[in-house]
Amino acid sequence: MAGARPGEGKRENKGGSILTLRVPNDFHLARDYCSYGYFLLAPNHWDPPSSTLFRVLDLAQGPTVVRVNQAGLAQGVRRKLDLSLCGKPLRVRASRTLSRPEQTQVKRLLSRMLRLDEDAAMLAAFHRLDPRWKRPGRGRLMRSPTLFEDIVKTVTSCNVTWPGTIGMNRRLCEVLGAPIRSNERFPFRRTFPSAEKIGRTRATTLRGRCRVGYRDGRLIELARLFRVSRNGEAALDAGWFENPGTPDDAIHDVLLSLPGIGPYAAANIMQLLGRYDRLPLDSESVRHGRDVLGYVGRDAQVMKKVAAHFEPFGEHAFRSYWFEMWVHYEKKAGPSWTWRRETDAAQFIASKL
DNA sequence: GGTAGACCTGGACGC
DNA sequence: GCGTCCAGGTCTACC
């Protein structure tokens, strides 16, 4: 189990707290953080030369930036991973001094992002079913620190090209995010906006300044459903979605009933919740079906063939599908941990892949 | 249940 | 620099 025990591995640096976060034996920060496209979306930032993850977090006593490294890493952009780093602890530097509860909060949020609590038995089962990913150690998929952010990122990735998604997320943070208090230079200085903040934002602001287009009303509705009221309750309880005991079908049905969420988005949010049996089929799936799997026919026919191709992977279908596509991207653009957000983003358009 | 068209933005392209 | 076309998933109306 990962995590900094209270009082363990914690130091005060001149600018802020330093924590040590233990990780599972097979965890590699560069490989496992740069495993899903959201690692390129604000307020996440990956710095390839220093193999450092920067992230603005909204903590109990205000926003802070954390810098995360894995112990023993070498400087400079490297195409080949040093897998001997697997399992080495993470060094987390905060931009300010954190209280004890905030240290626990940082641990919890980073653990969700990096899937440090991923079920080891499930990972092993995935590798048995699809041995292609055992040796490279692929299995974890990066996600956001909160379910709400994952949902907003999914909605802003629908019906838009990837550079558009990058722009929407950057502007959501710039316009609605809470600012950090620090004179240091960071890639981002504002949090991802909370459900409370988006829920009380005007549609004209979302459309005009964040340029989310017709998604404005849908994002506000979603935010109001996840917004915690004064009595501490929300119309939608994130804990219910995150609870492993909640049946897959129940979650899927609720997701499909939410504004802005159709079959693709619902399946994608399911995988972000660690439920990998559904495939979020979209135009990328069709491209993959044609270019990599060699299928022919109309889009709908190719999509059906892609679904049938991954059906034997059962409850691990998404991971097999995703890493197959991800390796294809890496063949075109180099290893994901060498990608830069702004300059490499344009490559991730179906027509160019 | 299946299909068509509208919804927006940003990039590519032609002039 | 301007106008046009196109890509992208969801939603609604219609058959």
mmCIF file of C-alpha atoms (C1' of nucleotides) in Angstrom:
data_model
loop_
_atom_site.group_PDB
_atom_site.id
_atom_site.type_symbol
_atom_site.label_atom_id
_atom_site.label_comp_id
_atom_site.label_asym_id
_atom_site.label_seq_id
_atom_site.Cartn_x
_atom_site.Cartn_y
_atom_site.Cartn_z
ATOM 1 C CA MET A 1 0.000 0.000 0.000
ATOM 2 C CA ALA A 2 1.259 3.448 -0.897
ATOM 3 C CA GLY A 3 1.381 6.483 1.310
ATOM 4 C CA ALA A 4 3.289 8.664 3.703
ATOM 5 C CA ARG A 5 2.547 7.600 7.251
ATOM 6 C CA PRO A 6 1.846 10.503 9.579
ATOM 7 C CA GLY A 7 5.184 11.876 10.591
ATOM 8 C CA GLU A 8 7.093 9.552 8.296
ATOM 9 C CA GLY A 9 9.146 10.861 5.428
ATOM 10 C CA LYS A 10 7.976 14.416 5.994
ATOM 11 C CA ARG A 11 10.305 17.374 6.047
ATOM 12 C CA GLU A 12 9.905 21.118 5.848
ATOM 13 C CA ASN A 13 11.800 22.762 3.010
ATOM 14 C CA LYS A 14 12.377 26.500 2.716
ATOM 15 C CA GLY A 15 9.290 26.889 0.557
ATOM 16 C CA GLY A 16 7.006 24.079 1.626
ATOM 17 C CA SER A 17 6.502 20.567 2.852
ATOM 18 C CA ILE A 18 8.265 17.534 1.421
ATOM 19 C CA LEU A 19 6.564 14.171 1.621
ATOM 20 C CA THR A 20 7.641 10.671 0.728
ATOM 21 C CA LEU A 21 5.005 8.520 -0.903
ATOM 22 C CA ARG A 22 5.556 4.788 -1.024
ATOM 23 C CA VAL A 23 4.376 2.974 -4.152
ATOM 24 C CA PRO A 24 3.764 -0.640 -5.228
ATOM 25 C CA ASN A 25 6.815 -2.601 -6.396
ATOM 26 C CA ASP A 26 5.810 -2.405 -10.054
ATOM 27 C CA PHE A 27 5.050 1.321 -10.179
ATOM 28 C CA HIS A 28 7.076 3.548 -12.526
ATOM 29 C CA LEU A 29 6.163 7.229 -12.439
ATOM 30 C CA ALA A 30 7.021 8.130 -16.060
ATOM 31 C CA ARG A 31 5.370 5.074 -17.585
ATOM 32 C CA ASP A 32 2.308 4.991 -15.346
ATOM 33 C CA TYR A 33 1.589 8.721 -15.176
ATOM 34 C CA CYS A 34 2.008 9.258 -18.927
ATOM 35 C CA SER A 35 -0.425 6.454 -19.710
ATOM 36 C CA TYR A 36 -3.600 8.332 -20.591
ATOM 37 C CA GLY A 37 -4.215 11.567 -22.500
ATOM 38 C CA TYR A 38 -5.474 13.464 -19.471
ATOM 39 C CA PHE A 39 -1.864 13.789 -18.271
ATOM 40 C CA LEU A 40 -1.560 16.510 -20.947
ATOM 41 C CA LEU A 41 -4.580 18.474 -19.665
ATOM 42 C CA ALA A 42 -4.469 21.405 -17.202
ATOM 43 C CA PRO A 43 -3.736 21.631 -14.375
ATOM 44 C CA ASN A 44 -1.562 18.560 -14.931
ATOM 45 C CA HIS A 45 1.906 19.077 -16.322
ATOM 46 C CA TRP A 46 4.639 16.608 -17.111
ATOM 47 C CA ASP A 47 8.164 17.960 -17.585
ATOM 48 C CA PRO A 48 10.093 15.431 -19.731
ATOM 49 C CA PRO A 49 13.656 16.692 -19.051
ATOM 50 C CA SER A 50 13.296 16.290 -15.281
ATOM 51 C CA SER A 51 10.670 13.502 -15.326
ATOM 52 C CA THR A 52 8.639 15.635 -12.943
ATOM 53 C CA LEU A 53 4.892 15.719 -12.493
ATOM 54 C CA PHE A 54 3.478 19.140 -11.595
ATOM 55 C CA ARG A 55 -0.103 19.360 -10.408
ATOM 56 C CA VAL A 56 -2.180 22.102 -8.793
ATOM 57 C CA LEU A 57 -4.277 20.604 -6.004
ATOM 58 C CA ASP A 58 -7.228 22.162 -4.213
ATOM 59 C CA LEU A 59 -6.534 21.398 -0.549
ATOM 60 C CA ALA A 60 -8.411 22.126 2.675
ATOM 61 C CA GLN A 61 -6.433 25.298 3.413
ATOM 62 C CA GLY A 62 -6.118 26.485 -0.166
ATOM 63 C CA PRO A 63 -4.538 25.595 -3.496
ATOM 64 C CA THR A 64 -0.977 24.342 -3.752
ATOM 65 C CA VAL A 65 1.326 23.018 -6.444
ATOM 66 C CA VAL A 66 2.975 19.652 -5.875
ATOM 67 C CA ARG A 67 6.074 18.466 -7.724
ATOM 68 C CA VAL A 68 6.439 14.717 -7.860
ATOM 69 C CA ASN A 69 9.616 12.783 -8.728
ATOM 70 C CA GLN A 70 10.579 9.172 -8.368
ATOM 71 C CA ALA A 71 13.734 8.543 -6.337
ATOM 72 C CA GLY A 72 16.867 7.755 -8.325
ATOM 73 C CA LEU A 73 15.790 9.224 -11.640
ATOM 74 C CA ALA A 74 18.406 10.606 -14.025
ATOM 75 C CA GLN A 75 18.081 14.042 -15.632
ATOM 76 C CA GLY A 76 17.449 14.491 -19.343
ATOM 77 C CA VAL A 77 14.861 13.185 -21.786
ATOM 78 C CA ARG A 78 15.302 9.434 -22.220
ATOM 79 C CA ARG A 79 13.402 7.294 -24.674
ATOM 80 C CA LYS A 80 14.181 4.106 -22.795
ATOM 81 C CA LEU A 81 12.795 3.649 -19.304
ATOM 82 C CA ASP A 82 14.973 2.646 -16.387
ATOM 83 C CA LEU A 83 12.720 -0.067 -15.008
ATOM 84 C CA SER A 84 15.004 -0.493 -12.002
ATOM 85 C CA LEU A 85 13.210 2.583 -10.638
ATOM 86 C CA CYS A 86 9.998 0.563 -10.289
ATOM 87 C CA GLY A 87 8.831 0.620 -6.713
ATOM 88 C CA LYS A 88 11.143 3.469 -5.666
ATOM 89 C CA PRO A 89 9.254 5.964 -3.490
ATOM 90 C CA LEU A 90 7.921 9.263 -4.788
ATOM 91 C CA ARG A 91 9.244 12.566 -3.505
ATOM 92 C CA VAL A 92 6.447 15.124 -3.271
ATOM 93 C CA ARG A 93 7.360 18.791 -2.811
ATOM 94 C CA ALA A 94 4.520 21.199 -2.049
ATOM 95 C CA SER A 95 4.665 24.921 -2.814
ATOM 96 C CA ARG A 96 3.747 25.730 0.796
ATOM 97 C CA THR A 97 3.737 24.160 4.214
ATOM 98 C CA LEU A 98 0.951 21.606 4.558
ATOM 99 C CA SER A 99 -0.985 20.754 7.693
ATOM 100 C CA ARG A 100 -1.160 17.102 8.761
ATOM 101 C CA PRO A 101 -4.697 16.656 7.328
ATOM 102 C CA GLU A 102 -3.550 18.245 4.080
ATOM 103 C CA GLN A 103 -0.646 15.782 3.830
ATOM 104 C CA THR A 104 -3.168 12.970 4.083
ATOM 105 C CA GLN A 105 -5.292 14.715 1.467
ATOM 106 C CA VAL A 106 -2.319 15.000 -0.939
ATOM 107 C CA LYS A 107 -1.597 11.318 -0.454
ATOM 108 C CA ARG A 108 -5.198 10.417 -1.215
ATOM 109 C CA LEU A 109 -5.457 12.618 -4.314
ATOM 110 C CA LEU A 110 -2.142 11.464 -5.792
ATOM 111 C CA SER A 111 -3.016 7.839 -5.060
ATOM 112 C CA ARG A 112 -6.208 8.244 -7.075
ATOM 113 C CA MET A 113 -4.394 9.970 -9.935
ATOM 114 C CA LEU A 114 -1.651 7.380 -10.141
ATOM 115 C CA ARG A 115 -3.850 4.378 -9.279
ATOM 116 C CA LEU A 116 -1.506 3.373 -6.495
ATOM 117 C CA ASP A 117 -4.325 1.351 -4.954
ATOM 118 C CA GLU A 118 -4.944 -0.671 -8.119
ATOM 119 C CA ASP A 119 -5.785 -4.255 -7.206
ATOM 120 C CA ALA A 120 -2.558 -6.284 -7.691
ATOM 121 C CA ALA A 121 -4.510 -9.479 -8.304
ATOM 122 C CA MET A 122 -6.531 -7.772 -11.039
ATOM 123 C CA LEU A 123 -3.339 -6.458 -12.644
ATOM 124 C CA ALA A 124 -1.859 -9.953 -12.613
ATOM 125 C CA ALA A 125 -5.072 -11.353 -14.114
ATOM 126 C CA PHE A 126 -4.896 -8.739 -16.866
ATOM 127 C CA HIS A 127 -1.308 -9.740 -17.680
ATOM 128 C CA ARG A 128 -2.248 -13.415 -17.764
ATOM 129 C CA LEU A 129 -5.081 -12.699 -20.181
ATOM 130 C CA ASP A 130 -3.057 -10.332 -22.383
ATOM 131 C CA PRO A 131 0.652 -11.145 -21.835
ATOM 132 C CA ARG A 132 1.776 -8.414 -24.269
ATOM 133 C CA TRP A 133 1.727 -5.934 -21.397
ATOM 134 C CA LYS A 134 3.399 -7.976 -18.693
ATOM 135 C CA ARG A 135 7.011 -7.309 -19.640
ATOM 136 C CA PRO A 136 6.599 -3.557 -20.277
ATOM 137 C CA GLY A 137 4.563 -3.457 -17.071
ATOM 138 C CA ARG A 138 1.584 -1.616 -18.562
ATOM 139 C CA GLY A 139 -1.596 -1.785 -16.566
ATOM 140 C CA ARG A 140 -2.208 1.426 -14.644
ATOM 141 C CA LEU A 141 -4.022 4.287 -16.340
ATOM 142 C CA MET A 142 -3.577 7.827 -15.124
ATOM 143 C CA ARG A 143 -6.734 9.708 -14.089
ATOM 144 C CA SER A 144 -7.784 12.868 -12.246
ATOM 145 C CA PRO A 145 -7.695 13.425 -8.485
ATOM 146 C CA THR A 146 -11.518 13.556 -8.397
ATOM 147 C CA LEU A 147 -14.370 11.868 -10.255
ATOM 148 C CA PHE A 148 -15.925 15.242 -11.044
ATOM 149 C CA GLU A 149 -12.781 16.371 -12.869
ATOM 150 C CA ASP A 150 -12.677 13.089 -14.796
ATOM 151 C CA ILE A 151 -16.287 13.641 -15.887
ATOM 152 C CA VAL A 152 -15.674 17.236 -16.988
ATOM 153 C CA LYS A 153 -12.533 16.195 -18.872
ATOM 154 C CA THR A 154 -14.518 13.458 -20.611
ATOM 155 C CA VAL A 155 -17.315 15.866 -21.607
ATOM 156 C CA THR A 156 -14.733 18.340 -22.935
ATOM 157 C CA SER A 157 -13.179 15.575 -25.033
ATOM 158 C CA CYS A 158 -16.440 14.806 -26.851
ATOM 159 C CA ASN A 159 -17.170 16.158 -30.322
ATOM 160 C CA VAL A 160 -13.955 18.146 -30.474
ATOM 161 C CA THR A 161 -10.402 17.556 -31.655
ATOM 162 C CA TRP A 162 -7.696 16.972 -29.054
ATOM 163 C CA PRO A 163 -6.175 20.495 -29.242
ATOM 164 C CA GLY A 164 -9.689 21.793 -28.537
ATOM 165 C CA THR A 165 -9.884 19.642 -25.403
ATOM 166 C CA ILE A 166 -6.506 20.963 -24.261
ATOM 167 C CA GLY A 167 -7.675 24.540 -24.772
ATOM 168 C CA MET A 168 -10.987 24.071 -22.947
ATOM 169 C CA ASN A 169 -9.312 22.556 -19.885
ATOM 170 C CA ARG A 170 -6.647 25.265 -19.808
ATOM 171 C CA ARG A 171 -9.269 28.021 -19.984
ATOM 172 C CA LEU A 172 -11.514 26.360 -17.375
ATOM 173 C CA CYS A 173 -8.562 26.544 -14.969
ATOM 174 C CA GLU A 174 -7.485 30.053 -16.007
ATOM 175 C CA VAL A 175 -10.990 31.537 -15.774
ATOM 176 C CA LEU A 176 -12.582 29.566 -12.920
ATOM 177 C CA GLY A 177 -9.737 27.898 -10.990
ATOM 178 C CA ALA A 178 -8.570 29.115 -7.575
ATOM 179 C CA PRO A 179 -5.101 30.734 -7.638
ATOM 180 C CA ILE A 180 -2.106 29.484 -5.663
ATOM 181 C CA ARG A 181 -0.226 31.831 -3.361
ATOM 182 C CA SER A 182 3.385 31.594 -4.405
ATOM 183 C CA ASN A 183 5.914 33.711 -6.267
ATOM 184 C CA GLU A 184 7.518 30.651 -7.833
ATOM 185 C CA ARG A 185 7.051 29.988 -11.521
ATOM 186 C CA PHE A 186 4.870 26.990 -12.296
ATOM 187 C CA PRO A 187 3.314 25.673 -15.534
ATOM 188 C CA PHE A 188 -0.141 26.277 -14.018
ATOM 189 C CA ARG A 189 -1.086 28.512 -11.113
ATOM 190 C CA ARG A 190 -4.769 27.681 -10.707
ATOM 191 C CA THR A 191 -6.737 24.629 -9.609
ATOM 192 C CA PHE A 192 -9.197 22.737 -11.716
ATOM 193 C CA PRO A 193 -12.527 24.441 -10.918
ATOM 194 C CA SER A 194 -14.682 22.720 -8.320
ATOM 195 C CA ALA A 195 -18.265 21.574 -8.879
ATOM 196 C CA GLU A 196 -19.322 24.413 -6.569
ATOM 197 C CA LYS A 197 -17.549 26.968 -8.765
ATOM 198 C CA ILE A 198 -18.794 25.676 -12.130
ATOM 199 C CA GLY A 199 -22.277 25.242 -10.653
ATOM 200 C CA ARG A 200 -22.556 28.954 -9.917
ATOM 201 C CA THR A 201 -20.926 30.142 -13.150
ATOM 202 C CA ARG A 202 -23.050 31.709 -15.878
ATOM 203 C CA ALA A 203 -23.441 29.833 -19.140
ATOM 204 C CA THR A 204 -22.294 32.960 -20.981
ATOM 205 C CA THR A 205 -18.992 32.876 -19.064
ATOM 206 C CA LEU A 206 -18.393 29.220 -19.853
ATOM 207 C CA ARG A 207 -19.171 29.761 -23.501
ATOM 208 C CA GLY A 208 -17.554 33.162 -23.996
ATOM 209 C CA ARG A 209 -14.414 32.879 -21.875
ATOM 210 C CA CYS A 210 -13.829 29.140 -21.528
ATOM 211 C CA ARG A 211 -15.106 28.511 -25.074
ATOM 212 C CA VAL A 212 -16.775 25.229 -24.226
ATOM 213 C CA GLY A 213 -19.495 25.929 -26.807
ATOM 214 C CA TYR A 214 -22.826 24.109 -26.482
ATOM 215 C CA ARG A 215 -21.392 22.156 -23.513
ATOM 216 C CA ASP A 216 -21.985 25.201 -21.262
ATOM 217 C CA GLY A 217 -25.410 24.235 -19.905
ATOM 218 C CA ARG A 218 -24.502 20.567 -19.623
ATOM 219 C CA LEU A 219 -21.384 21.323 -17.553
ATOM 220 C CA ILE A 220 -23.372 23.571 -15.222
ATOM 221 C CA GLU A 221 -26.048 20.882 -14.758
ATOM 222 C CA LEU A 222 -23.377 18.266 -14.044
ATOM 223 C CA ALA A 223 -21.656 20.557 -11.553
ATOM 224 C CA ARG A 224 -24.914 21.204 -9.698
ATOM 225 C CA LEU A 225 -25.516 17.466 -9.400
ATOM 226 C CA PHE A 226 -22.073 16.953 -7.812
ATOM 227 C CA ARG A 227 -22.120 20.162 -5.773
ATOM 228 C CA VAL A 228 -22.150 19.533 -2.045
ATOM 229 C CA SER A 229 -24.865 21.552 -0.308
ATOM 230 C CA ARG A 230 -24.703 23.151 3.152
ATOM 231 C CA ASN A 231 -25.986 19.960 4.770
ATOM 232 C CA GLY A 232 -22.986 18.124 3.331
ATOM 233 C CA GLU A 233 -24.913 16.177 0.715
ATOM 234 C CA ALA A 234 -24.925 16.178 -3.074
ATOM 235 C CA ALA A 235 -27.545 14.970 -5.548
ATOM 236 C CA LEU A 236 -24.889 12.578 -6.843
ATOM 237 C CA ASP A 237 -22.581 10.958 -4.313
ATOM 238 C CA ALA A 238 -19.078 10.431 -5.719
ATOM 239 C CA GLY A 239 -18.548 7.778 -3.048
ATOM 240 C CA TRP A 240 -21.343 5.672 -4.527
ATOM 241 C CA PHE A 241 -19.589 5.673 -7.907
ATOM 242 C CA GLU A 242 -16.188 4.900 -6.353
ATOM 243 C CA ASN A 243 -17.491 2.103 -4.122
ATOM 244 C CA PRO A 244 -16.295 -1.259 -5.540
ATOM 245 C CA GLY A 245 -19.501 -2.816 -4.221
ATOM 246 C CA THR A 246 -21.735 -0.758 -6.507
ATOM 247 C CA PRO A 247 -22.774 -2.883 -9.512
ATOM 248 C CA ASP A 248 -21.311 -1.911 -12.902
ATOM 249 C CA ASP A 249 -24.706 -1.754 -14.596
ATOM 250 C CA ALA A 250 -26.138 0.564 -11.948
ATOM 251 C CA ILE A 251 -23.259 3.028 -12.418
ATOM 252 C CA HIS A 252 -23.460 2.799 -16.184
ATOM 253 C CA ASP A 253 -27.206 3.500 -16.180
ATOM 254 C CA VAL A 254 -26.795 6.571 -13.977
ATOM 255 C CA LEU A 255 -23.937 7.887 -16.114
ATOM 256 C CA LEU A 256 -26.034 7.563 -19.270
ATOM 257 C CA SER A 257 -28.782 9.609 -17.641
ATOM 258 C CA LEU A 258 -26.438 12.543 -16.978
ATOM 259 C CA PRO A 259 -26.365 15.617 -19.247
ATOM 260 C CA GLY A 260 -23.673 15.516 -21.923
ATOM 261 C CA ILE A 261 -22.892 11.855 -21.344
ATOM 262 C CA GLY A 262 -23.702 9.327 -24.053
ATOM 263 C CA PRO A 263 -22.400 5.814 -24.753
ATOM 264 C CA TYR A 264 -18.799 6.872 -25.425
ATOM 265 C CA ALA A 265 -18.497 9.136 -22.380
ATOM 266 C CA ALA A 266 -20.210 6.634 -20.064
ATOM 267 C CA ALA A 267 -17.851 3.820 -21.087
ATOM 268 C CA ASN A 268 -14.860 6.120 -20.669
ATOM 269 C CA ILE A 269 -15.927 7.186 -17.187
ATOM 270 C CA MET A 270 -16.399 3.505 -16.317
ATOM 271 C CA GLN A 271 -12.736 2.803 -17.100
ATOM 272 C CA LEU A 272 -11.734 5.883 -15.145
ATOM 273 C CA LEU A 273 -13.590 4.276 -12.222
ATOM 274 C CA GLY A 274 -11.512 1.117 -12.673
ATOM 275 C CA ARG A 275 -14.219 -0.887 -14.449
ATOM 276 C CA TYR A 276 -12.598 -1.976 -17.676
ATOM 277 C CA ASP A 277 -15.115 -4.242 -19.409
ATOM 278 C CA ARG A 278 -16.757 -1.594 -21.630
ATOM 279 C CA LEU A 279 -15.076 0.066 -24.630
ATOM 280 C CA PRO A 280 -15.552 3.782 -25.293
ATOM 281 C CA LEU A 281 -15.860 3.437 -29.045
ATOM 282 C CA ASP A 282 -15.333 6.595 -31.068
ATOM 283 C CA SER A 283 -13.702 7.802 -34.268
ATOM 284 C CA GLU A 284 -10.312 6.734 -32.885
ATOM 285 C CA SER A 285 -11.582 3.174 -32.527
ATOM 286 C CA VAL A 286 -12.562 3.193 -36.186
ATOM 287 C CA ARG A 287 -9.153 4.509 -37.190
ATOM 288 C CA HIS A 288 -7.492 1.826 -35.071
ATOM 289 C CA GLY A 289 -9.748 -0.833 -36.568
ATOM 290 C CA ARG A 290 -8.821 0.167 -40.103
ATOM 291 C CA ASP A 291 -5.134 1.074 -39.727
ATOM 292 C CA VAL A 292 -3.928 -1.422 -37.146
ATOM 293 C CA LEU A 293 -6.398 -4.301 -37.202
ATOM 294 C CA GLY A 294 -6.975 -4.125 -40.968
ATOM 295 C CA TYR A 295 -10.768 -4.029 -40.899
ATOM 296 C CA VAL A 296 -12.737 -2.671 -43.855
ATOM 297 C CA GLY A 297 -16.321 -1.481 -44.285
ATOM 298 C CA ARG A 298 -18.434 1.404 -43.086
ATOM 299 C CA ASP A 299 -17.609 3.090 -39.771
ATOM 300 C CA ALA A 300 -20.387 1.279 -37.903
ATOM 301 C CA GLN A 301 -19.223 -2.072 -39.256
ATOM 302 C CA VAL A 302 -15.599 -1.429 -38.315
ATOM 303 C CA MET A 303 -16.704 -0.371 -34.825
ATOM 304 C CA LYS A 304 -18.596 -3.645 -34.359
ATOM 305 C CA LYS A 305 -15.531 -5.591 -35.453
ATOM 306 C CA VAL A 306 -13.327 -3.697 -32.994
ATOM 307 C CA ALA A 307 -15.784 -4.452 -30.184
ATOM 308 C CA ALA A 308 -15.809 -8.139 -31.156
ATOM 309 C CA HIS A 309 -11.995 -8.207 -31.338
ATOM 310 C CA PHE A 310 -11.606 -7.119 -27.708
ATOM 311 C CA GLU A 311 -14.628 -8.997 -26.353
ATOM 312 C CA PRO A 312 -12.522 -12.065 -25.349
ATOM 313 C CA PHE A 313 -10.569 -9.838 -22.919
ATOM 314 C CA GLY A 314 -13.723 -9.586 -20.814
ATOM 315 C CA GLU A 315 -13.360 -7.432 -17.725
ATOM 316 C CA HIS A 316 -9.918 -6.283 -18.962
ATOM 317 C CA ALA A 317 -11.067 -5.347 -22.486
ATOM 318 C CA PHE A 318 -10.444 -1.629 -22.149
ATOM 319 C CA ARG A 319 -6.841 -2.015 -21.020
ATOM 320 C CA SER A 320 -6.016 -4.339 -23.921
ATOM 321 C CA TYR A 321 -7.686 -1.908 -26.318
ATOM 322 C CA TRP A 322 -6.118 1.175 -24.818
ATOM 323 C CA PHE A 323 -2.514 0.000 -24.592
ATOM 324 C CA GLU A 324 -2.697 -1.318 -28.157
ATOM 325 C CA MET A 325 -3.726 2.177 -29.305
ATOM 326 C CA TRP A 326 -1.253 3.878 -26.967
ATOM 327 C CA VAL A 327 1.668 1.875 -28.381
ATOM 328 C CA HIS A 328 0.508 2.915 -31.848
ATOM 329 C CA TYR A 329 0.635 6.577 -30.789
ATOM 330 C CA GLU A 330 4.099 6.048 -29.317
ATOM 331 C CA LYS A 331 5.332 4.523 -32.563
ATOM 332 C CA LYS A 332 4.314 7.767 -34.280
ATOM 333 C CA ALA A 333 5.251 10.319 -31.648
ATOM 334 C CA GLY A 334 7.851 8.644 -29.430
ATOM 335 C CA PRO A 335 7.406 7.439 -25.854
ATOM 336 C CA SER A 336 4.614 9.257 -24.036
ATOM 337 C CA TRP A 337 6.945 10.482 -21.262
ATOM 338 C CA THR A 338 8.803 12.552 -23.899
ATOM 339 C CA TRP A 339 5.654 14.351 -25.148
ATOM 340 C CA ARG A 340 5.190 18.043 -24.541
ATOM 341 C CA ARG A 341 1.673 19.373 -24.025
ATOM 342 C CA GLU A 342 1.477 22.269 -26.438
ATOM 343 C CA THR A 343 3.891 21.272 -29.184
ATOM 344 C CA ASP A 344 2.980 17.602 -29.516
ATOM 345 C CA ALA A 345 -0.773 18.033 -29.064
ATOM 346 C CA ALA A 346 -1.541 18.585 -32.717
ATOM 347 C CA GLN A 347 -0.301 15.104 -33.525
ATOM 348 C CA PHE A 348 -3.193 13.570 -31.644
ATOM 349 C CA ILE A 349 -5.801 14.095 -34.291
ATOM 350 C CA ALA A 350 -7.292 11.044 -35.963
ATOM 351 C CA SER A 351 -6.420 12.297 -39.431
ATOM 352 C CA LYS A 352 -2.717 12.505 -38.505
ATOM 353 C CA LEU A 353 -2.383 9.193 -36.733
ATOM 354 C "C1'" DG B 1 -34.799 0.750 -32.837
ATOM 355 C "C1'" DG B 2 -32.609 3.330 -36.453
ATOM 356 C "C1'" DT B 3 -31.492 7.699 -38.807
ATOM 357 C "C1'" DA B 4 -30.850 12.660 -39.829
ATOM 358 C "C1'" DG B 5 -29.620 17.039 -38.535
ATOM 359 C "C1'" DA B 6 -28.283 20.595 -35.183
ATOM 360 C "C1'" DC B 7 -25.112 21.838 -31.755
ATOM 361 C "C1'" DC B 8 -19.926 24.756 -31.400
ATOM 362 C "C1'" DT B 9 -15.018 25.395 -31.936
ATOM 363 C "C1'" DG B 10 -10.737 25.450 -34.177
ATOM 364 C "C1'" DG B 11 -7.775 23.943 -37.803
ATOM 365 C "C1'" DA B 12 -6.985 23.350 -42.780
ATOM 366 C "C1'" DC B 13 -7.499 25.056 -47.123
ATOM 367 C "C1'" DG B 14 -8.461 28.028 -51.153
ATOM 368 C "C1'" DC B 15 -8.791 32.488 -52.855
ATOM 369 C "C1'" DG C 1 -7.307 38.253 -44.118
ATOM 370 C "C1'" DC C 2 -11.545 36.220 -45.139
ATOM 371 C "C1'" DG C 3 -14.846 32.573 -46.191
ATOM 372 C "C1'" DT C 4 -15.788 27.719 -46.461
ATOM 373 C "C1'" DC C 5 -15.384 23.063 -45.153
ATOM 374 C "C1'" DC C 6 -14.611 19.452 -41.938
ATOM 375 C "C1'" DA C 7 -13.990 16.612 -37.555
ATOM 376 C "C1'" DG C 8 -15.749 15.331 -33.275
ATOM 377 C "C1'" DG C 9 -20.047 12.690 -29.607
ATOM 378 C "C1'" DT C 10 -24.626 13.911 -27.808
ATOM 379 C "C1'" DC C 11 -29.304 15.083 -28.144
ATOM 380 C "C1'" DT C 12 -33.792 15.467 -30.202
ATOM 381 C "C1'" DA C 13 -37.226 14.759 -33.599
ATOM 382 C "C1'" DC C 14 -38.977 11.842 -36.727
ATOM 383 C "C1'" DC C 15 -40.057 7.512 -39.168
#
